[in-house]
Coordinates of C-alpha atoms in Angstrom, one line a residue:
Chain A
M9 CA -0.3 -109.7 -75.8
A10 CA -1.2 -110.5 -72.4
D11 CA 1.7 -110.3 -70.5
G12 CA 2.1 -112.4 -67.5
N13 CA 5.4 -112.7 -65.0
A14 CA 8.9 -111.0 -64.9
Q15 CA 7.0 -108.8 -67.1
A16 CA 7.3 -105.3 -67.4
D17 CA 4.0 -104.5 -68.6
I18 CA 1.9 -105.3 -65.7
R19 CA 4.4 -103.6 -62.7
G20 CA 3.5 -100.8 -61.1
I21 CA 5.0 -97.2 -60.6
D22 CA 5.6 -95.3 -57.9
I23 CA 5.8 -92.0 -58.9
D24 CA 6.9 -89.0 -56.5
K25 CA 4.8 -85.8 -57.1
L26 CA 7.2 -83.6 -54.5
A27 CA 8.7 -81.0 -57.2
K28 CA 13.0 -81.4 -56.9
G29 CA 16.4 -80.5 -57.7
F30 CA 15.4 -77.0 -57.0
A31 CA 16.4 -74.9 -53.9
D32 CA 14.7 -70.9 -53.7
E33 CA 17.3 -68.0 -53.1
E34 CA 15.3 -65.4 -49.8
L35 CA 15.5 -61.6 -51.6
V36 CA 15.8 -59.3 -48.8
L37 CA 16.8 -56.5 -50.1
K38 CA 14.0 -54.5 -49.8
K39 CA 13.9 -55.0 -46.4
F40 CA 16.6 -53.6 -46.1
C41 CA 15.3 -50.2 -47.6
N42 CA 13.2 -48.0 -46.6
V43 CA 9.6 -48.5 -47.8
S44 CA 7.0 -46.0 -48.5
T45 CA 4.2 -45.4 -51.0
T46 CA 4.5 -43.9 -53.9
K47 CA 1.1 -41.4 -55.4
A48 CA 1.9 -41.0 -58.4
R49 CA 4.8 -42.4 -61.1
E50 CA 6.9 -40.2 -60.8
I51 CA 8.5 -39.0 -58.0
R52 CA 10.1 -36.0 -57.3
W53 CA 12.5 -36.2 -54.2
Y54 CA 15.6 -34.1 -52.4
Q55 CA 18.8 -34.4 -51.2
K56 CA 20.0 -32.7 -48.7
T57 CA 24.0 -31.8 -49.4
A58 CA 26.4 -33.6 -47.1
G59 CA 28.1 -32.3 -44.5
F60 CA 27.8 -30.0 -41.8
L61 CA 26.9 -26.1 -42.3
D62 CA 29.4 -24.1 -42.5
S63 CA 30.9 -21.0 -43.7
T64 CA 31.3 -20.0 -47.8
D65 CA 35.4 -20.9 -48.5
T66 CA 37.3 -18.0 -50.0
T67 CA 40.2 -18.3 -51.8
G68 CA 41.7 -16.5 -48.9
I69 CA 40.1 -16.8 -45.9
T70 CA 39.2 -20.7 -45.2
A71 CA 38.8 -21.3 -41.9
S72 CA 35.5 -21.4 -40.2
Q73 CA 34.0 -17.9 -39.2
I74 CA 31.0 -19.2 -37.2
A75 CA 33.9 -20.3 -34.9
N76 CA 35.7 -17.7 -32.5
T77 CA 33.4 -14.9 -34.4
S78 CA 33.8 -11.4 -32.3
F79 CA 31.5 -9.7 -29.5
K80 CA 28.9 -7.7 -30.9
S81 CA 29.1 -8.2 -34.4
R82 CA 26.9 -9.8 -37.2
P83 CA 26.8 -13.5 -37.4
V84 CA 28.4 -15.0 -41.0
V85 CA 24.9 -15.9 -43.1
V86 CA 25.2 -19.8 -43.3
E87 CA 22.0 -21.6 -45.0
Q88 CA 21.2 -25.6 -46.4
S89 CA 21.1 -27.0 -49.7
W90 CA 19.1 -29.1 -51.4
T91 CA 19.3 -31.4 -55.2
R92 CA 15.3 -31.6 -56.8
N93 CA 15.7 -35.2 -57.8
T94 CA 13.0 -37.6 -60.3
S95 CA 13.1 -40.9 -60.4
Y96 CA 10.3 -43.0 -62.0
V97 CA 8.1 -45.5 -61.2
R98 CA 8.8 -49.7 -62.7
K99 CA 6.3 -51.8 -63.6
Y100 CA 7.7 -55.6 -62.9
F101 CA 5.5 -58.0 -65.2
V102 CA 4.1 -61.7 -66.2
E103 CA 1.9 -63.8 -66.8
S104 CA 2.2 -67.2 -67.8
P105 CA 1.5 -68.7 -70.9
L106 CA -2.9 -69.9 -70.3
I107 CA -3.3 -73.2 -68.4
S108 CA -5.7 -75.6 -70.0
M109 CA -8.0 -76.9 -66.7
E110 CA -7.3 -80.6 -68.1
D111 CA -3.4 -80.1 -67.6
I112 CA -4.9 -78.2 -64.3
K113 CA -6.9 -81.0 -63.0
D114 CA -5.1 -83.9 -64.3
T115 CA -1.0 -82.9 -63.9
D116 CA 0.9 -84.5 -60.6
I117 CA 1.7 -81.5 -60.0
D118 CA 0.3 -79.0 -58.5
I119 CA 1.5 -76.5 -61.9
L120 CA -1.7 -74.0 -60.8
A121 CA -0.6 -73.0 -57.5
T122 CA 3.2 -73.5 -58.5
N123 CA 3.2 -71.5 -61.4
V124 CA 1.6 -68.3 -58.8
R125 CA 4.4 -69.2 -56.2
D126 CA 6.6 -68.9 -59.2
L127 CA 6.2 -65.7 -61.4
V128 CA 5.6 -64.3 -57.6
R129 CA 9.0 -65.3 -57.2
A130 CA 10.0 -64.3 -60.5
V131 CA 8.8 -61.0 -60.3
S132 CA 10.6 -60.9 -56.6
A133 CA 13.8 -61.0 -58.0
Q134 CA 13.4 -59.4 -60.3
V135 CA 12.1 -56.2 -57.5
D136 CA 15.5 -57.7 -55.7
T137 CA 18.0 -57.2 -58.6
R138 CA 17.1 -53.7 -59.2
I139 CA 17.3 -52.9 -55.7
Y140 CA 21.1 -54.6 -56.1
H141 CA 22.1 -52.8 -59.3
V142 CA 20.6 -49.6 -57.1
I143 CA 22.6 -50.2 -53.7
V144 CA 25.0 -50.4 -55.6
D145 CA 25.5 -47.7 -58.0
Q146 CA 25.1 -49.6 -61.3
V147 CA 24.3 -48.1 -64.1
T148 CA 25.6 -49.8 -66.8
S149 CA 26.9 -53.3 -66.6
V150 CA 29.3 -53.7 -63.3
P151 CA 28.5 -52.5 -59.9
F152 CA 29.7 -48.6 -58.9
D153 CA 30.0 -48.1 -62.3
G154 CA 27.9 -44.8 -61.8
S155 CA 29.4 -41.9 -59.9
T156 CA 27.5 -42.4 -57.8
V157 CA 28.8 -44.6 -54.8
T158 CA 32.4 -44.6 -53.6
S159 CA 33.9 -47.9 -53.9
N160 CA 37.7 -49.0 -53.4
A161 CA 39.5 -52.1 -54.6
A162 CA 40.8 -55.1 -52.8
T163 CA 44.1 -55.1 -50.9
A164 CA 46.1 -56.8 -53.6
D165 CA 45.1 -59.0 -55.5
G166 CA 41.7 -59.7 -53.1
W167 CA 40.2 -62.1 -50.4
D168 CA 41.5 -65.7 -52.6
D169 CA 44.9 -64.5 -52.4
A170 CA 45.5 -65.8 -49.4
A171 CA 49.2 -63.6 -49.2
T172 CA 48.4 -60.7 -49.7
G173 CA 44.3 -60.0 -49.0
D174 CA 43.4 -58.3 -46.5
P175 CA 39.4 -58.7 -46.4
I176 CA 39.7 -57.2 -42.8
K177 CA 41.6 -53.9 -44.0
D178 CA 38.9 -54.1 -47.2
L179 CA 36.4 -53.8 -44.6
M180 CA 37.8 -51.7 -41.6
L181 CA 37.9 -49.2 -45.2
A182 CA 35.0 -49.4 -46.7
K183 CA 33.3 -49.0 -42.3
E184 CA 35.9 -45.7 -42.5
T185 CA 34.8 -44.7 -45.9
I186 CA 31.2 -44.8 -44.6
R187 CA 31.6 -43.0 -41.2
N188 CA 34.0 -39.8 -42.4
Q189 CA 30.3 -39.1 -44.1
R190 CA 29.0 -38.5 -40.8
Y191 CA 27.1 -42.5 -41.1
N192 CA 26.9 -44.7 -38.7
P193 CA 28.8 -48.1 -40.3
E194 CA 27.6 -50.5 -36.7
G195 CA 25.5 -53.1 -37.6
A196 CA 25.6 -51.6 -41.5
I197 CA 24.8 -54.7 -44.2
L198 CA 27.8 -56.6 -45.8
Y199 CA 25.9 -58.3 -48.8
I200 CA 28.3 -60.1 -50.7
H201 CA 28.2 -63.9 -53.4
P202 CA 28.5 -67.4 -51.6
T203 CA 31.7 -66.6 -53.0
E204 CA 33.2 -63.8 -51.4
H205 CA 31.1 -65.6 -48.2
S206 CA 33.7 -68.2 -48.7
H207 CA 36.9 -66.5 -49.3
L208 CA 36.0 -64.2 -46.0
L209 CA 35.6 -67.5 -44.1
E210 CA 39.0 -68.9 -45.4
F211 CA 41.1 -65.8 -44.8
L212 CA 39.0 -65.7 -41.0
I213 CA 39.8 -69.3 -40.9
S214 CA 43.1 -70.8 -42.9
V215 CA 44.7 -67.3 -43.1
K216 CA 44.1 -65.7 -39.4
G217 CA 43.1 -69.3 -37.9
S218 CA 46.1 -68.9 -35.5
S219 CA 46.2 -64.8 -34.3
I220 CA 42.3 -65.1 -33.0
P221 CA 42.1 -68.9 -33.2
Q222 CA 38.8 -69.4 -30.3
F223 CA 37.1 -67.6 -32.7
A224 CA 38.7 -68.9 -36.0
S225 CA 37.5 -72.4 -34.1
Q226 CA 34.1 -71.5 -33.7
K227 CA 33.8 -70.4 -36.9
V228 CA 35.6 -74.3 -38.3
Q229 CA 32.1 -75.2 -36.4
T230 CA 29.9 -73.2 -37.6
G231 CA 30.8 -72.1 -41.1
V232 CA 28.7 -69.0 -41.2
V233 CA 29.9 -65.6 -40.1
M234 CA 27.0 -64.0 -39.2
E235 CA 28.5 -60.7 -37.7
V236 CA 32.3 -59.1 -39.1
L237 CA 33.9 -56.3 -36.9
G238 CA 30.3 -54.9 -36.6
L239 CA 28.7 -55.6 -40.0
R240 CA 26.3 -58.2 -40.8
V241 CA 27.1 -60.2 -43.3
V242 CA 24.4 -61.2 -45.9
V243 CA 25.5 -63.8 -48.5
S244 CA 23.2 -64.0 -51.6
A245 CA 23.4 -66.1 -54.8
N246 CA 22.0 -62.5 -56.3
A247 CA 24.5 -60.1 -55.6
T248 CA 28.1 -59.8 -58.5
T249 CA 31.2 -62.1 -57.2
D250 CA 34.6 -59.9 -58.0
Y251 CA 32.0 -57.1 -55.2
A252 CA 31.3 -56.4 -52.1
V253 CA 28.8 -53.9 -50.8
V254 CA 28.6 -52.7 -47.0
F255 CA 25.4 -50.2 -46.7
V256 CA 23.9 -48.8 -43.8
P257 CA 19.9 -50.5 -44.4
N258 CA 16.5 -48.2 -43.7
R259 CA 19.0 -45.1 -44.5
A260 CA 20.5 -45.6 -47.8
C261 CA 18.5 -46.9 -50.2
T262 CA 14.2 -46.3 -50.1
W263 CA 11.7 -48.0 -51.9
K264 CA 9.1 -46.9 -53.3
A265 CA 5.9 -49.0 -54.2
F266 CA 2.8 -48.1 -56.4
T267 CA 1.7 -51.2 -56.9
P268 CA 2.8 -53.6 -54.1
I269 CA 2.6 -58.0 -55.6
T270 CA -0.3 -58.1 -57.0
S271 CA -1.8 -61.7 -58.9
T272 CA -4.5 -62.5 -59.8
V273 CA -5.9 -65.5 -61.7
I274 CA -7.2 -65.5 -65.5
D275 CA -10.5 -67.6 -66.0
D276 CA -11.4 -68.2 -69.4
P277 CA -14.4 -70.9 -69.0
G278 CA -14.6 -74.0 -70.2
I279 CA -10.5 -73.2 -71.4
G280 CA -8.5 -72.7 -68.7
K281 CA -6.7 -70.1 -66.1
K282 CA -4.1 -67.8 -67.0
I283 CA -2.1 -65.9 -63.4
R284 CA -0.2 -62.6 -63.9
V285 CA 1.8 -60.8 -62.0
W286 CA 2.9 -57.5 -61.0
E287 CA 4.8 -55.3 -59.4
E288 CA 5.2 -51.3 -59.1
G289 CA 7.5 -48.9 -57.9
E290 CA 11.5 -48.0 -58.1
A291 CA 14.9 -48.1 -55.1
F292 CA 16.5 -45.2 -55.5
L293 CA 19.6 -43.8 -53.3
T294 CA 18.4 -41.5 -51.1
D295 CA 21.6 -41.6 -49.4
P296 CA 24.9 -42.3 -51.3
H297 CA 27.1 -41.7 -49.1
A298 CA 25.8 -44.7 -46.8
V299 CA 27.4 -47.1 -49.1
C300 CA 30.4 -48.2 -49.9
G301 CA 31.2 -50.7 -52.5
I302 CA 34.8 -53.3 -52.5
T303 CA 35.9 -53.6 -56.1
D304 CA 38.1 -56.7 -57.8
T305 CA 37.4 -59.0 -53.8
V306 CA 38.1 -62.3 -56.3
V307 CA 42.3 -63.1 -57.8
Chain B
M9 CA 13.3 -80.8 -77.1
A10 CA 15.4 -79.4 -78.2
Q11 CA 15.3 -76.2 -80.5
E12 CA 11.9 -75.7 -79.1
A13 CA 9.7 -72.9 -80.1
T14 CA 9.2 -71.2 -76.6
L15 CA 5.9 -68.7 -76.1
I16 CA 7.4 -65.3 -74.6
I17 CA 5.0 -63.2 -75.3
E18 CA 0.8 -64.5 -75.6
T19 CA -0.9 -62.5 -78.4
E20 CA -3.7 -64.9 -78.7
L21 CA -5.0 -68.0 -77.9
P22 CA -4.5 -71.0 -79.9
I23 CA -6.1 -73.2 -82.0
A24 CA -7.5 -76.6 -82.8
M25 CA -6.4 -77.9 -86.2
T26 CA -5.8 -81.2 -87.4
C27 CA -3.8 -84.0 -87.3
A28 CA -2.9 -87.1 -87.5
D29 CA -3.4 -89.6 -84.6
G30 CA -1.1 -91.3 -84.9
T31 CA 1.9 -88.8 -84.6
G32 CA 3.0 -87.2 -81.8
I33 CA 4.4 -83.7 -82.3
E34 CA 5.6 -81.6 -78.9
R35 CA 5.3 -78.5 -77.7
G36 CA 6.9 -76.1 -78.9
T37 CA 7.2 -78.2 -82.7
I38 CA 7.0 -75.2 -85.7
L39 CA 4.3 -76.7 -87.7
K40 CA 2.6 -77.4 -91.7
L41 CA 0.4 -76.5 -93.1
A42 CA -1.8 -79.8 -95.2
D43 CA -4.7 -80.2 -97.0
P44 CA -7.3 -79.8 -94.7
F45 CA -7.0 -77.5 -92.1
T46 CA -4.5 -79.9 -91.6
V47 CA -1.0 -79.8 -89.0
S48 CA 2.9 -82.2 -89.0
K49 CA 5.4 -81.6 -87.6
A50 CA 7.2 -79.3 -90.8
V51 CA 10.5 -80.9 -91.5
A52 CA 12.0 -79.0 -95.4
L53 CA 12.9 -75.4 -96.8
N54 CA 9.6 -73.6 -97.6
D55 CA 7.0 -76.1 -96.4
I56 CA 3.8 -74.1 -95.3
P57 CA 4.0 -73.0 -92.4
A58 CA 0.6 -73.4 -89.6
G59 CA 2.1 -72.4 -87.4
I60 CA 3.8 -73.3 -83.1
A61 CA 2.9 -76.1 -81.3
A62 CA 0.9 -74.3 -78.1
G63 CA 0.8 -78.4 -76.2
E64 CA 1.6 -81.4 -76.9
K65 CA -0.1 -84.5 -79.0
I66 CA 1.0 -87.7 -78.3
A67 CA 1.0 -90.1 -80.9
S68 CA -2.1 -93.2 -81.3
D69 CA -3.9 -90.4 -78.1
G70 CA -7.6 -91.3 -80.4
K71 CA -7.3 -87.1 -81.1
T72 CA -6.9 -86.0 -84.5
K73 CA -6.6 -82.2 -83.0
I74 CA -4.0 -80.4 -81.8
D75 CA -3.6 -76.2 -80.4
V76 CA -1.5 -74.8 -82.8
Y77 CA -0.6 -70.6 -82.6
R78 CA -1.1 -68.8 -85.1
G79 CA -0.1 -66.2 -84.0
G80 CA 2.4 -64.7 -80.9
I81 CA 6.1 -63.8 -79.9
F82 CA 8.4 -67.1 -79.2
K83 CA 12.0 -68.3 -78.7
V84 CA 13.6 -70.1 -82.2
T85 CA 16.7 -70.7 -83.1
A86 CA 17.7 -69.2 -86.6
S87 CA 19.6 -71.6 -89.0
G88 CA 21.9 -69.0 -90.7
T89 CA 22.0 -65.8 -90.1
V90 CA 18.7 -64.3 -89.6
T91 CA 18.5 -60.2 -89.7
V92 CA 16.0 -57.7 -87.9
G93 CA 12.5 -57.4 -89.6
V94 CA 13.9 -59.7 -92.8
P95 CA 10.9 -62.6 -92.8
V96 CA 11.9 -66.3 -92.0
V97 CA 11.2 -69.3 -93.6
I98 CA 10.9 -72.6 -92.7
A99 CA 14.7 -73.9 -92.2
T100 CA 15.9 -76.3 -94.7
N101 CA 16.8 -79.4 -92.1
A102 CA 13.6 -78.3 -90.5
A103 CA 13.9 -81.4 -88.0
G104 CA 16.0 -79.4 -85.6
N105 CA 13.3 -77.2 -85.3
D106 CA 15.1 -74.2 -86.8
V107 CA 13.9 -70.8 -89.5
Q108 CA 15.9 -69.5 -91.6
S109 CA 15.5 -65.9 -93.8
A110 CA 13.7 -66.0 -96.3
A111 CA 15.3 -66.3 -100.2
V112 CA 13.9 -63.3 -102.0
N113 CA 10.4 -63.9 -103.5
A114 CA 9.7 -66.6 -101.4
E115 CA 6.0 -67.6 -100.3
Q116 CA 5.9 -68.9 -97.6
I117 CA 6.3 -67.1 -94.3
L118 CA 6.4 -68.3 -91.5
G119 CA 7.0 -64.8 -89.4
V120 CA 9.6 -61.8 -88.6
P121 CA 12.9 -61.7 -86.6
L122 CA 12.6 -58.9 -84.0
E123 CA 16.2 -59.0 -83.7
T124 CA 18.7 -60.5 -85.5
A125 CA 20.9 -63.7 -84.8
S126 CA 24.1 -66.1 -86.1
D127 CA 23.7 -69.7 -87.0
G128 CA 22.9 -70.9 -84.0
E129 CA 21.3 -68.8 -82.1
T130 CA 18.5 -68.1 -80.7
F131 CA 15.9 -65.0 -81.4
L132 CA 12.7 -63.1 -81.2
M133 CA 9.8 -64.1 -83.7
E134 CA 6.7 -62.5 -84.6
L135 CA 4.9 -65.9 -85.6
R136 CA 2.7 -64.2 -88.6
P137 CA 2.1 -66.7 -90.9
T138 CA 1.7 -65.5 -94.6
Y139 CA 1.2 -66.8 -97.7
V140 CA 1.7 -65.2 -101.0
N141 CA 2.1 -65.6 -105.0
L142 CA 4.3 -63.9 -106.8
A143 CA 4.5 -66.3 -109.3

């Protein structure tokens, strides 16, 4: 039936073609890694034994034989040791379904470009997750469940425990732990989930604000902690809540790139296109003592 | 659509099969087969499986062809328990686009589960429409 005024079928509509309803997470961990390339998928690397060299102890002699020795006598023999490690490159690989040339041509949103971008980000996100798992020594299910990285439980019931929680003490202990291993923790990264960031701010403003009024007032205005106790604060939803990690950037973790992130559009003439994205590499924790975890940060 | 069969690994491209012009079919719909070379949304236990809709058929758009996957790895929803390696068929409540474990001597196999799942859970299925005559 033909329509006249006051009937819906002849009205125009406005289509907003800009996709909404999403926010992108920054993927930052790779830039805190020591990045280099690898020529082969099997990577052999050597870990030097941490600490200062000293003479070998016996049950009865534990004092250094390097120090204050006698004149005209032979010196004590001391040598460095290394641990041989092997890591294997991992492949991160994804593709789109075949997108028909008609869909590419007439869809309101740019499905080809959007899929290229988001598939690249999907691969990058998995690489970011892998680097995070390596830094926090997550071997099976939760951070620090491996046996390589030192972690300390948060004071009392964690950072949201206004009465007895003490994130400052926890962070200082993490710095101390790293410093005790001879690494410089100044300028280290504090990588936390937004939940921990929120609790840290609440602690600094609401719990300790009266002790540090100028600092607390500034935080009320800015709403962010960019740096605390000499640590650079990095907040990411990719971090696991209930944990915080402090690590020395460009030192603790290495990313070995075998194939950098690559995307290609495969053309099937007359039918459509398929997008394929891949990256190959592996992260490994060369300096586990340059990392310290804090567990149970939330009640 | 609810419980859409989602493509996980595209092992082959879809093919064009005949469908009615007047009925819409959503992407990811489990399809049944009828004569000749015709598909429609599966509705009942042991419908002859045709595959999974790779694209959307708009009702009354003047077309009588729809792109259909006849193979590939899909995420589908279980009706009842399905067991890895035990074939599945179009389910009794196929209107919900789910699948169920095949009875002994079932002749219309939709695919093979690649993992075990309980009722209402999703699982990976290798789409492999298979027809046998056991009688």
